[in-house]
Coordinates of N, CA, C and O in Angstrom, one line a residue:
M226 N 103.8 116.2 109.2 CA 103.5 116.7 109.6 C 102.4 117.9 108.4 O 103.1 117.1 107.6
K227 N 101.6 117.5 108.8 CA 100.6 118.4 108.2 C 100.5 119.4 107.8 O 100.9 120.5 108.5
F228 N 100.1 120.0 106.0 CA 100.1 122.0 106.2 C 99.3 121.7 104.9 O 99.2 120.7 103.5
T229 N 98.2 122.5 105.0 CA 97.6 122.8 103.4 C 98.8 123.7 102.5 O 98.9 125.4 103.0
G230 N 98.9 123.9 101.2 CA 99.4 124.4 100.7 C 98.9 125.0 98.9 O 97.3 124.4 98.6
F231 N 99.9 125.5 98.2 CA 99.0 125.5 96.9 C 100.4 125.8 95.6 O 101.0 125.5 95.5
L232 N 99.8 125.0 95.0 CA 100.0 124.5 93.4 C 100.6 125.5 93.2 O 99.5 126.3 93.0
S233 N 102.0 125.4 92.9 CA 102.6 127.5 92.6 C 103.1 126.6 91.0 O 104.1 126.0 90.9
V234 N 103.8 128.1 90.2 CA 105.4 127.8 89.5 C 106.0 128.8 89.4 O 105.6 130.3 90.4
F235 N 107.1 128.8 89.1 CA 108.2 129.7 89.5 C 107.9 130.8 88.1 O 107.5 130.0 87.1
D236 N 107.8 131.9 88.8 CA 107.5 133.0 87.5 C 108.6 133.2 86.0 O 108.1 132.8 85.4
S237 N 109.4 133.0 86.3 CA 110.6 132.7 85.1 C 111.0 131.6 84.6 O 111.8 131.6 83.7
N238 N 110.5 130.4 84.8 CA 110.7 129.2 84.6 C 110.5 128.5 83.5 O 109.5 128.2 83.4
S239 N 110.3 127.8 82.5 CA 110.3 127.2 81.3 C 110.7 125.8 81.8 O 110.1 124.8 80.4
L240 N 110.4 125.3 82.3 CA 111.7 124.6 83.0 C 109.8 123.0 83.2 O 109.0 123.3 83.7
S241 N 110.2 121.1 82.4 CA 108.9 120.8 83.3 C 108.7 120.7 84.6 O 107.4 120.5 85.4
W242 N 109.9 120.4 85.3 CA 109.5 120.9 86.6 C 109.2 121.9 87.5 O 109.9 122.2 89.0
E243 N 108.9 122.7 86.8 CA 108.8 124.5 87.9 C 107.4 124.4 89.0 O 107.4 125.1 89.3
K244 N 106.7 122.8 88.9 CA 105.6 123.1 90.2 C 105.7 123.1 90.8 O 107.3 121.7 91.7
H245 N 105.3 123.4 92.2 CA 105.7 123.3 93.5 C 105.0 124.1 94.5 O 104.0 124.1 93.9
I246 N 104.6 123.1 95.9 CA 104.5 123.6 97.0 C 105.0 124.7 97.9 O 105.9 123.4 98.6
P247 N 105.4 125.6 98.0 CA 106.0 126.4 98.8 C 105.5 125.5 100.6 O 104.1 125.1 100.8
I248 N 106.7 125.6 101.6 CA 106.2 124.6 102.5 C 106.3 126.0 103.3 O 107.8 126.7 103.3
P249 N 105.0 126.0 104.3 CA 105.5 127.2 105.7 C 106.4 127.1 106.1 O 107.2 125.6 106.4
D250 N 107.3 128.2 106.6 CA 108.8 128.3 107.3 C 108.8 127.3 108.5 O 109.3 126.5 109.4
A251 N 107.1 127.5 109.1 CA 107.5 127.0 110.9 C 107.6 125.0 110.1 O 108.6 124.6 111.0
I252 N 106.5 124.4 109.2 CA 107.3 123.4 108.6 C 108.1 122.9 108.8 O 108.9 122.2 109.2
F253 N 108.4 123.8 108.0 CA 110.2 123.4 107.2 C 110.8 123.5 108.5 O 112.2 122.4 108.4
T254 N 111.2 124.7 109.3 CA 112.1 124.4 110.5 C 111.8 123.1 111.5 O 112.7 122.5 112.2
K255 N 110.6 123.4 111.4 CA 110.2 121.6 112.6 C 111.0 120.6 111.7 O 110.9 120.1 112.3
M256 N 110.5 120.4 110.7 CA 111.0 118.7 109.1 C 112.4 119.1 109.6 O 113.2 117.9 109.7
L257 N 113.1 120.2 109.4 CA 114.7 120.1 109.5 C 115.4 119.1 110.2 O 116.4 118.6 111.2
K258 N 114.6 119.7 111.7 CA 115.0 118.9 113.2 C 115.1 117.1 112.8 O 115.7 116.3 113.2
F259 N 113.9 117.1 111.8 CA 113.9 114.8 112.0 C 114.7 114.1 110.4 O 114.8 113.9 110.6
A260 N 115.0 115.1 109.8 CA 115.3 115.2 108.4 C 116.6 116.4 108.1 O 116.1 117.1 107.3
P261 N 117.3 116.2 108.9 CA 118.5 117.6 108.3 C 118.8 117.1 106.8 O 119.3 118.0 106.4
D262 N 118.9 116.3 106.1 CA 119.4 115.7 105.0 C 118.1 116.9 104.0 O 118.2 116.2 102.5
K263 N 117.1 117.3 104.4 CA 115.9 117.6 103.4 C 115.2 116.4 102.5 O 114.0 116.9 101.9
R264 N 115.4 115.2 102.8 CA 114.7 114.0 102.4 C 113.5 113.8 102.9 O 113.6 113.5 104.6
V265 N 112.2 113.4 102.4 CA 110.8 113.9 102.4 C 110.3 112.5 102.2 O 110.8 112.7 100.6
V266 N 109.5 112.0 102.5 CA 108.2 111.3 101.6 C 106.7 112.7 102.3 O 106.2 112.8 103.3
C267 N 106.5 113.1 100.9 CA 105.2 113.4 100.6 C 103.9 113.1 100.3 O 104.0 111.8 99.0
T268 N 103.2 113.1 100.7 CA 101.8 112.4 100.3 C 101.1 113.9 100.0 O 100.3 114.6 100.8
L269 N 100.5 114.0 98.7 CA 99.5 114.6 98.4 C 97.8 114.6 98.8 O 97.5 113.5 98.2
N270 N 97.7 115.2 99.3 CA 95.5 115.0 98.8 C 95.6 113.7 99.1 O 94.4 112.9 99.6
N271 N 96.2 113.4 100.7 CA 96.4 112.3 101.7 C 96.3 110.6 100.6 O 95.3 109.3 100.5
S272 N 96.4 111.0 99.1 CA 96.5 110.1 98.2 C 97.0 109.7 97.7 O 97.6 108.1 97.5
L273 N 98.2 109.9 97.3 CA 100.1 109.5 96.2 C 101.5 110.9 97.3 O 101.2 111.6 97.8
S274 N 101.7 109.4 97.4 CA 103.0 109.5 98.4 C 104.7 109.1 97.3 O 104.3 108.0 96.4
Y275 N 105.8 110.0 97.6 CA 106.1 109.9 96.3 C 107.9 110.6 97.4 O 107.0 111.2 98.4
H276 N 108.8 110.1 96.8 CA 110.5 110.4 98.0 C 110.3 111.4 97.1 O 110.5 112.0 96.0
C277 N 110.8 112.6 98.3 CA 111.7 114.4 97.5 C 112.3 115.0 98.1 O 112.5 114.3 99.4
A278 N 112.9 115.5 98.0 CA 113.5 116.7 99.3 C 113.2 118.2 99.1 O 112.2 118.4 98.3
M279 N 112.7 118.4 100.1 CA 112.5 120.3 100.3 C 113.9 121.1 100.2 O 114.8 121.2 100.6
M280 N 113.4 121.4 98.6 CA 114.5 122.6 98.1 C 114.3 123.8 98.3 O 113.5 124.0 99.0
P281 N 115.4 124.3 98.8 CA 115.7 125.6 98.4 C 115.6 126.6 97.0 O 115.8 126.2 96.4
K282 N 114.8 127.9 97.7 CA 114.4 128.9 96.5 C 114.6 130.5 97.3 O 113.7 130.9 97.8
G283 N 115.8 131.4 96.8 CA 115.6 132.3 98.1 C 115.9 131.8 98.8 O 116.1 131.5 99.8
T284 N 114.4 133.1 100.1 CA 114.1 132.9 101.3 C 113.3 132.4 101.3 O 112.6 132.1 102.9
F285 N 112.5 130.2 100.7 CA 111.8 130.1 100.7 C 112.5 128.0 101.0 O 112.8 128.0 99.9
H286 N 111.1 127.5 101.0 CA 111.9 126.3 100.5 C 110.7 125.7 100.0 O 109.1 126.1 100.1
Y287 N 111.0 124.4 99.1 CA 109.5 123.8 98.6 C 110.0 122.9 98.4 O 110.7 121.7 98.2
I288 N 108.4 121.8 97.8 CA 108.5 120.7 97.0 C 108.1 120.5 95.3 O 107.0 121.2 95.4
L289 N 109.1 119.6 95.3 CA 108.2 119.8 93.7 C 106.8 119.2 93.4 O 107.5 117.7 93.7
V290 N 106.3 119.9 91.7 CA 105.4 118.0 92.2 C 105.5 118.0 90.8 O 105.6 119.3 89.6
N291 N 105.8 116.5 90.0 CA 106.0 117.2 88.5 C 104.8 116.9 87.5 O 103.5 116.6 88.4
N292 N 104.1 116.9 86.2 CA 103.2 117.0 85.6 C 102.2 115.1 85.7 O 101.3 115.8 85.3
E293 N 103.2 114.5 85.7 CA 102.7 113.1 86.5 C 101.3 113.4 87.3 O 100.6 112.7 87.3
T294 N 102.8 113.3 88.4 CA 102.0 113.3 90.1 C 100.3 115.1 89.6 O 99.4 114.6 90.3
C295 N 100.5 115.9 88.9 CA 99.8 116.7 88.3 C 98.2 115.7 87.9 O 96.8 116.4 88.5
K296 N 98.5 115.7 86.6 CA 97.8 114.4 86.3 C 97.2 113.6 87.1 O 96.0 113.8 86.9
K297 N 97.7 112.6 87.8 CA 97.4 111.8 88.6 C 96.1 112.6 89.3 O 94.7 111.8 90.1
L298 N 96.2 113.1 90.1 CA 95.5 114.4 91.2 C 94.8 115.2 90.9 O 94.5 116.1 91.5
K299 N 94.9 115.7 89.2 CA 94.3 116.4 88.3 C 94.4 117.6 89.3 O 93.7 118.7 89.3
L300 N 95.4 118.0 89.1 CA 95.8 119.8 90.1 C 95.9 120.9 89.1 O 96.4 120.5 88.3
Q301 N 95.4 121.7 88.8 CA 96.2 122.9 88.4 C 96.8 123.5 88.5 O 96.5 123.7 90.2
V302 N 97.6 124.7 88.5 CA 98.2 126.1 88.8 C 97.4 126.9 90.2 O 95.9 126.5 89.8
N303 N 97.2 127.4 91.3 CA 96.9 127.6 92.5 C 96.1 126.7 93.0 O 95.1 127.5 94.1
D304 N 95.7 125.1 92.8 CA 94.8 124.5 93.8 C 95.6 124.7 94.7 O 96.9 124.6 95.8
K305 N 94.3 124.0 95.5 CA 94.3 124.1 97.3 C 95.0 122.7 97.1 O 94.4 121.5 97.0
V306 N 96.1 122.3 98.2 CA 96.6 120.9 98.3 C 96.9 120.3 99.6 O 97.4 121.3 100.0
E307 N 96.3 119.5 99.6 CA 97.1 119.0 101.2 C 97.7 118.1 101.3 O 98.5 117.2 100.2
V308 N 99.5 118.6 102.4 CA 100.3 117.9 101.6 C 101.0 117.2 103.1 O 100.6 117.9 104.3
E309 N 101.0 115.6 103.5 CA 101.8 115.8 104.6 C 103.3 115.3 104.9 O 103.5 114.3 103.0
I310 N 104.2 115.4 105.0 CA 105.4 115.3 104.8 C 106.2 114.7 105.8 O 105.8 115.2 107.4
I311 N 106.9 113.7 105.8 CA 107.5 112.8 107.1 C 108.8 112.2 106.5 O 109.5 112.7 105.2
K312 N 110.1 112.3 107.6 CA 111.1 111.9 106.9 C 110.8 110.8 106.5 O 110.5 109.6 106.7
D313 N 111.6 110.7 105.4 CA 112.3 109.9 104.3 C 113.3 109.4 105.1 O 114.4 108.9 105.4
D314 N 113.2 107.7 105.5 CA 113.4 107.1 106.4 C 114.5 105.6 105.7 O 114.9 104.6 105.8
S315 N 114.5 105.5 103.8 CA 114.7 104.6 102.7 C 116.3 104.5 102.4 O 116.9 106.2 102.9
K316 N 116.9 103.7 102.7 CA 118.4 103.5 102.7 C 118.9 104.9 101.3 O 120.0 105.2 101.8
Y317 N 118.3 104.8 100.5 CA 118.4 105.6 99.3 C 117.9 106.8 99.1 O 118.1 107.6 97.8
G318 N 116.8 107.4 99.8 CA 116.0 108.4 100.0 C 114.7 108.5 98.6 O 114.4 109.3 98.3
M319 N 114.9 107.2 98.2 CA 113.7 106.8 97.3 C 113.5 105.0 97.0 O 114.1 104.7 97.2
N320 N 112.3 104.4 97.0 CA 112.3 103.0 96.4 C 113.2 102.5 96.0 O 113.4 103.5 94.6
I321 N 113.8 101.9 95.7 CA 114.6 100.4 94.7 C 113.7 99.7 93.8 O 113.3 98.8 95.1
S322 N 114.1 99.6 93.0 CA 113.3 98.4 92.3 C 114.0 97.5 92.7 O 115.6 96.7 92.9
E323 N 113.6 95.9 92.8 CA 113.8 94.5 92.9 C 114.5 94.1 91.8 O 115.8 93.5 92.4
E324 N 114.7 94.3 90.7 CA 115.2 94.0 90.1 C 117.2 94.3 90.0 O 118.4 93.7 90.2
L325 N 117.3 95.8 90.1 CA 118.1 96.6 90.5 C 118.8 96.1 91.9 O 120.0 96.0 92.3
E326 N 117.8 96.1 92.5 CA 118.7 95.1 94.2 C 119.4 93.6 93.3 O 120.3 93.6 94.0
E327 N 118.8 93.4 92.8 CA 119.4 91.4 92.8 C 120.2 91.9 92.1 O 121.3 91.0 92.4
V328 N 120.4 92.7 91.1 CA 121.9 92.8 90.6 C 122.9 93.2 91.1 O 124.0 93.0 90.9
L329 N 122.9 94.3 91.8 CA 123.8 95.2 93.1 C 124.0 94.1 93.7 O 125.3 93.9 93.7
F330 N 123.2 93.0 94.6 CA 123.8 91.8 94.6 C 125.0 90.7 94.5 O 125.3 90.5 94.9
S331 N 124.3 90.8 93.4 CA 124.6 89.8 91.9 C 126.6 90.0 91.4 O 127.3 89.2 91.2
D332 N 126.9 91.7 92.3 CA 127.5 91.4 91.1 C 128.8 92.7 92.6 O 128.5 93.4 92.9
P333 N 128.9 92.1 92.9 CA 130.1 92.6 94.5 C 130.5 93.7 93.6 O 130.6 95.3 94.7
E334 N 131.6 93.6 92.7 CA 132.1 94.7 92.6 C 131.3 95.7 92.3 O 132.4 97.0 92.2
G335 N 129.9 95.6 91.5 CA 129.6 96.3 90.7 C 129.1 97.2 91.3 O 128.5 98.9 91.4
S336 N 128.3 96.5 93.0 CA 127.5 97.7 93.6 C 128.8 98.0 94.8 O 128.5 99.2 95.3
L337 N 129.9 98.0 95.1 CA 130.4 99.0 95.9 C 130.9 100.1 95.1 O 130.9 101.0 96.1
L338 N 131.2 99.7 93.7 CA 131.3 101.1 93.0 C 129.9 102.3 93.0 O 130.0 103.2 93.3
F339 N 128.9 101.1 92.9 CA 127.5 102.4 93.1 C 127.6 102.9 94.0 O 127.6 104.3 94.6
H340 N 127.8 102.2 95.7 CA 127.1 102.4 96.5 C 129.0 103.3 97.0 O 128.8 104.2 98.2
Q341 N 129.6 103.8 96.0 CA 130.3 104.5 96.3 C 130.4 106.2 96.1 O 130.9 106.7 95.9
L342 N 129.2 105.7 94.9 CA 129.3 107.4 94.3 C 128.2 108.5 95.6 O 127.7 107.4 96.5
T343 N 127.7 109.5 95.1 CA 127.3 110.3 96.1 C 126.0 109.8 96.6 O 125.3 109.0 95.4
L344 N 125.0 109.7 97.2 CA 123.8 109.3 97.3 C 122.9 110.6 95.9 O 121.4 109.4 96.1
G345 N 123.5 111.9 95.8 CA 121.9 111.9 94.8 C 122.8 111.4 93.6 O 121.3 110.9 93.1
K346 N 123.7 110.8 93.2 CA 124.1 110.4 91.7 C 123.4 108.6 91.7 O 122.6 108.8 90.7
Q347 N 122.9 107.8 93.5 CA 122.5 106.8 93.4 C 121.4 106.8 92.8 O 120.5 105.8 92.2
R348 N 120.4 107.9 93.5 CA 118.8 108.4 93.6 C 118.6 108.5 91.9 O 117.6 108.3 91.6
S349 N 119.8 108.9 91.0 CA 119.8 109.7 89.9 C 119.6 108.2 88.7 O 119.1 107.9 88.1
L350 N 120.4 107.4 89.0 CA 120.6 105.9 88.5 C 119.4 104.9 88.8 O 118.6 104.1 87.8
I351 N 118.7 104.8 90.8 CA 117.7 104.6 90.3 C 116.4 104.8 90.2 O 116.0 103.6 89.2
H352 N 116.6 105.7 89.5 CA 115.5 106.7 88.6 C 115.7 105.7 87.7 O 114.7 106.5 86.5
I353 N 116.4 106.0 86.9 CA 116.8 105.8 85.8 C 115.6 104.3 85.5 O 115.0 103.9 84.5
I354 N 116.3 103.8 86.4 CA 116.5 102.0 86.4 C 114.6 102.4 86.8 O 113.4 101.3 85.8
N355 N 114.0 102.8 87.8 CA 112.6 102.8 88.5 C 111.5 102.9 87.2 O 110.4 102.9 87.5
K356 N 112.3 103.8 86.3 CA 110.8 104.4 85.0 C 110.4 103.3 84.1 O 110.1 103.4 83.4
I357 N 111.7 102.5 83.8 CA 111.1 101.4 83.3 C 110.0 100.3 83.4 O 110.5 99.9 85.2
K358 N 109.8 100.3 82.2 CA 108.3 99.1 82.7 C 108.9 97.7 83.3 O 108.3 97.1 83.6
S359 N 109.2 97.2 82.2 CA 109.8 96.0 81.9 C 110.8 95.6 82.8 O 111.6 96.3 83.0
S360 N 110.2 94.3 83.4 CA 111.2 94.0 84.6 C 112.9 92.8 84.0 O 113.9 93.4 84.4
Q361 N 112.9 92.5 83.0 CA 114.1 92.3 82.3 C 114.7 93.4 81.8 O 115.7 93.4 81.9
T362 N 113.8 94.4 81.2 CA 114.4 95.4 81.2 C 115.3 96.3 82.2 O 116.7 96.7 82.2
K363 N 115.0 96.2 83.1 CA 114.8 96.7 84.3 C 116.5 96.0 84.8 O 117.4 96.9 85.2
I364 N 116.4 94.6 84.7 CA 117.7 93.6 84.8 C 118.8 94.0 83.9 O 120.1 94.6 84.4
E365 N 118.2 94.5 82.4 CA 119.0 94.5 81.7 C 120.1 95.7 82.1 O 121.4 95.7 81.9
K366 N 119.5 96.8 81.9 CA 120.0 98.2 82.3 C 120.9 98.3 83.6 O 121.6 98.7 83.8
S367 N 120.5 98.0 84.9 CA 121.1 97.6 85.9 C 122.8 97.4 85.6 O 123.5 97.5 85.8
F368 N 122.5 96.0 84.9 CA 124.1 95.5 84.1 C 124.1 96.7 83.3 O 125.8 96.4 83.7
V369 N 124.4 96.9 82.3 CA 124.9 98.4 81.8 C 125.1 99.3 82.6 O 126.5 99.5 82.5
V370 N 124.6 99.9 83.9 CA 124.8 100.9 84.7 C 126.4 100.6 85.6 O 127.5 101.3 85.5
L371 N 126.1 98.9 86.0 CA 127.4 98.6 86.3 C 128.9 98.0 85.5 O 129.7 98.8 86.5
E372 N 128.3 98.0 84.5 CA 129.4 98.1 84.0 C 129.8 99.2 83.5 O 131.6 98.6 83.0
H373 N 129.3 100.3 83.3 CA 129.4 101.6 82.6 C 130.4 101.7 84.0 O 131.9 102.3 84.0
L374 N 130.1 101.7 85.3 CA 131.1 101.9 86.4 C 132.4 101.6 87.0 O 133.2 102.1 87.4
K375 N 132.2 100.1 85.8 CA 133.2 99.6 86.1 C 134.7 99.6 85.0 O 135.7 100.4 85.8
R376 N 133.7 99.7 83.8 CA 134.9 100.7 82.7 C 134.9 101.6 83.4 O 136.3 102.4 83.4
Q377 N 134.8 102.9 84.2 CA 134.6 104.0 84.0 C 135.7 104.0 85.7 O 135.9 105.1 86.0
K378 N 135.8 102.8 86.5 CA 137.0 102.9 87.6 C 136.0 103.9 88.6 O 136.8 104.6 89.7
G379 N 134.8 103.8 88.4 CA 133.7 104.3 89.3 C 133.6 105.5 88.7 O 132.4 106.5 89.9
E380 N 133.7 106.3 88.0 CA 132.7 107.8 88.0 C 131.5 107.9 86.8 O 131.9 106.1 86.0
L381 N 130.8 108.1 87.2 CA 129.5 108.2 86.2 C 129.7 109.3 85.1 O 130.1 110.8 85.8
D382 N 129.3 108.6 84.3 CA 129.1 109.9 83.3 C 128.2 109.8 82.3 O 128.1 108.4 81.5
F383 N 127.4 110.5 82.4 CA 126.5 110.2 82.1 C 126.0 110.8 80.6 O 124.9 109.6 79.7
K384 N 127.0 111.3 80.2 CA 126.5 111.0 78.1 C 127.5 109.1 77.5 O 126.6 109.0 76.8
K385 N 128.3 109.0 78.6 CA 129.1 107.9 78.1 C 127.8 106.7 78.4 O 127.5 105.6 77.9
L386 N 126.8 107.0 79.6 CA 126.3 105.9 80.5 C 124.9 106.2 79.2 O 125.2 104.5 79.1
N387 N 124.3 107.0 79.1 CA 123.3 106.9 77.3 C 123.9 106.3 76.2 O 123.2 105.8 75.7
E388 N 125.6 106.6 76.2 CA 126.0 106.0 74.8 C 126.0 104.3 75.2 O 125.5 103.1 73.9
D389 N 126.7 103.7 76.3 CA 126.4 102.1 76.4 C 125.2 101.9 76.9 O 125.0 100.6 75.9
F390 N 123.8 102.5 77.0 CA 122.2 101.9 76.9 C 122.2 101.7 75.3 O 122.0 100.7 74.8
K391 N 122.4 102.7 74.3 CA 122.4 102.8 73.1 C 123.2 101.3 73.0 O 122.8 100.6 71.8
E392 N 124.9 101.6 73.3 CA 125.0 100.0 72.1 C 125.2 98.7 72.7 O 124.9 98.0 71.9
F393 N 124.3 98.8 73.9 CA 123.6 97.4 74.7 C 122.5 96.9 73.4 O 122.1 95.8 73.4
A394 N 121.5 97.8 73.4 CA 120.6 97.7 72.5 C 120.9 97.7 71.2 O 119.5 96.6 70.9
Q395 N 121.4 97.8 70.7 CA 121.8 97.2 69.3 C 122.4 96.0 69.6 O 121.7 95.2 68.5
K396 N 123.4 95.9 70.3 CA 124.1 94.5 70.3 C 122.9 93.2 70.7 O 123.0 92.7 69.5
N397 N 122.2 94.2 70.7 CA 120.7 92.8 71.7 C 119.2 93.1 71.2 O 118.1 92.2 71.1
S398 N 119.7 93.6 69.4 CA 118.7 93.8 68.5 C 118.2 93.1 67.8 O 119.0 92.4 67.1
I399 N 117.0 92.2 67.4 CA 116.9 91.7 66.6 C 117.0 91.2 64.9 O 115.8 93.1 64.4

């Protein structure tokens, strides 16, 4: 579904992801029939697509737009934006790196624990791995994630996971 929106910010929000595009009520209601989990793929100005959710705020719903996306599209607050949203049919609600997929495939116990997490926690871990540029580092951190889940008996503790990343980096630095 396509609509024209405007890049907005929340009045009293100082967070870096405050930029958003409100979704017209009629569009949101129609999309909810196709995507009851509110997960969509959003394309802005016919050029940049990303996986996201239709988020609630008071009486309306919106799509978050991060600073990196604004830079790529040269968007400023109040700019007019052409938006297309379609149902996200991906398994996790976002793309998963080949490296993480391979590590999950090679570690059945870790994969089982990963897949027992909520979809939101799975997406958080996928995002952590996806933002890494180096393929080798993606593989290494994917193993750290699965080892963390095994040690924690399937529970995800982001503070401990960050400690695990640091410990791995210290052990493997020259």
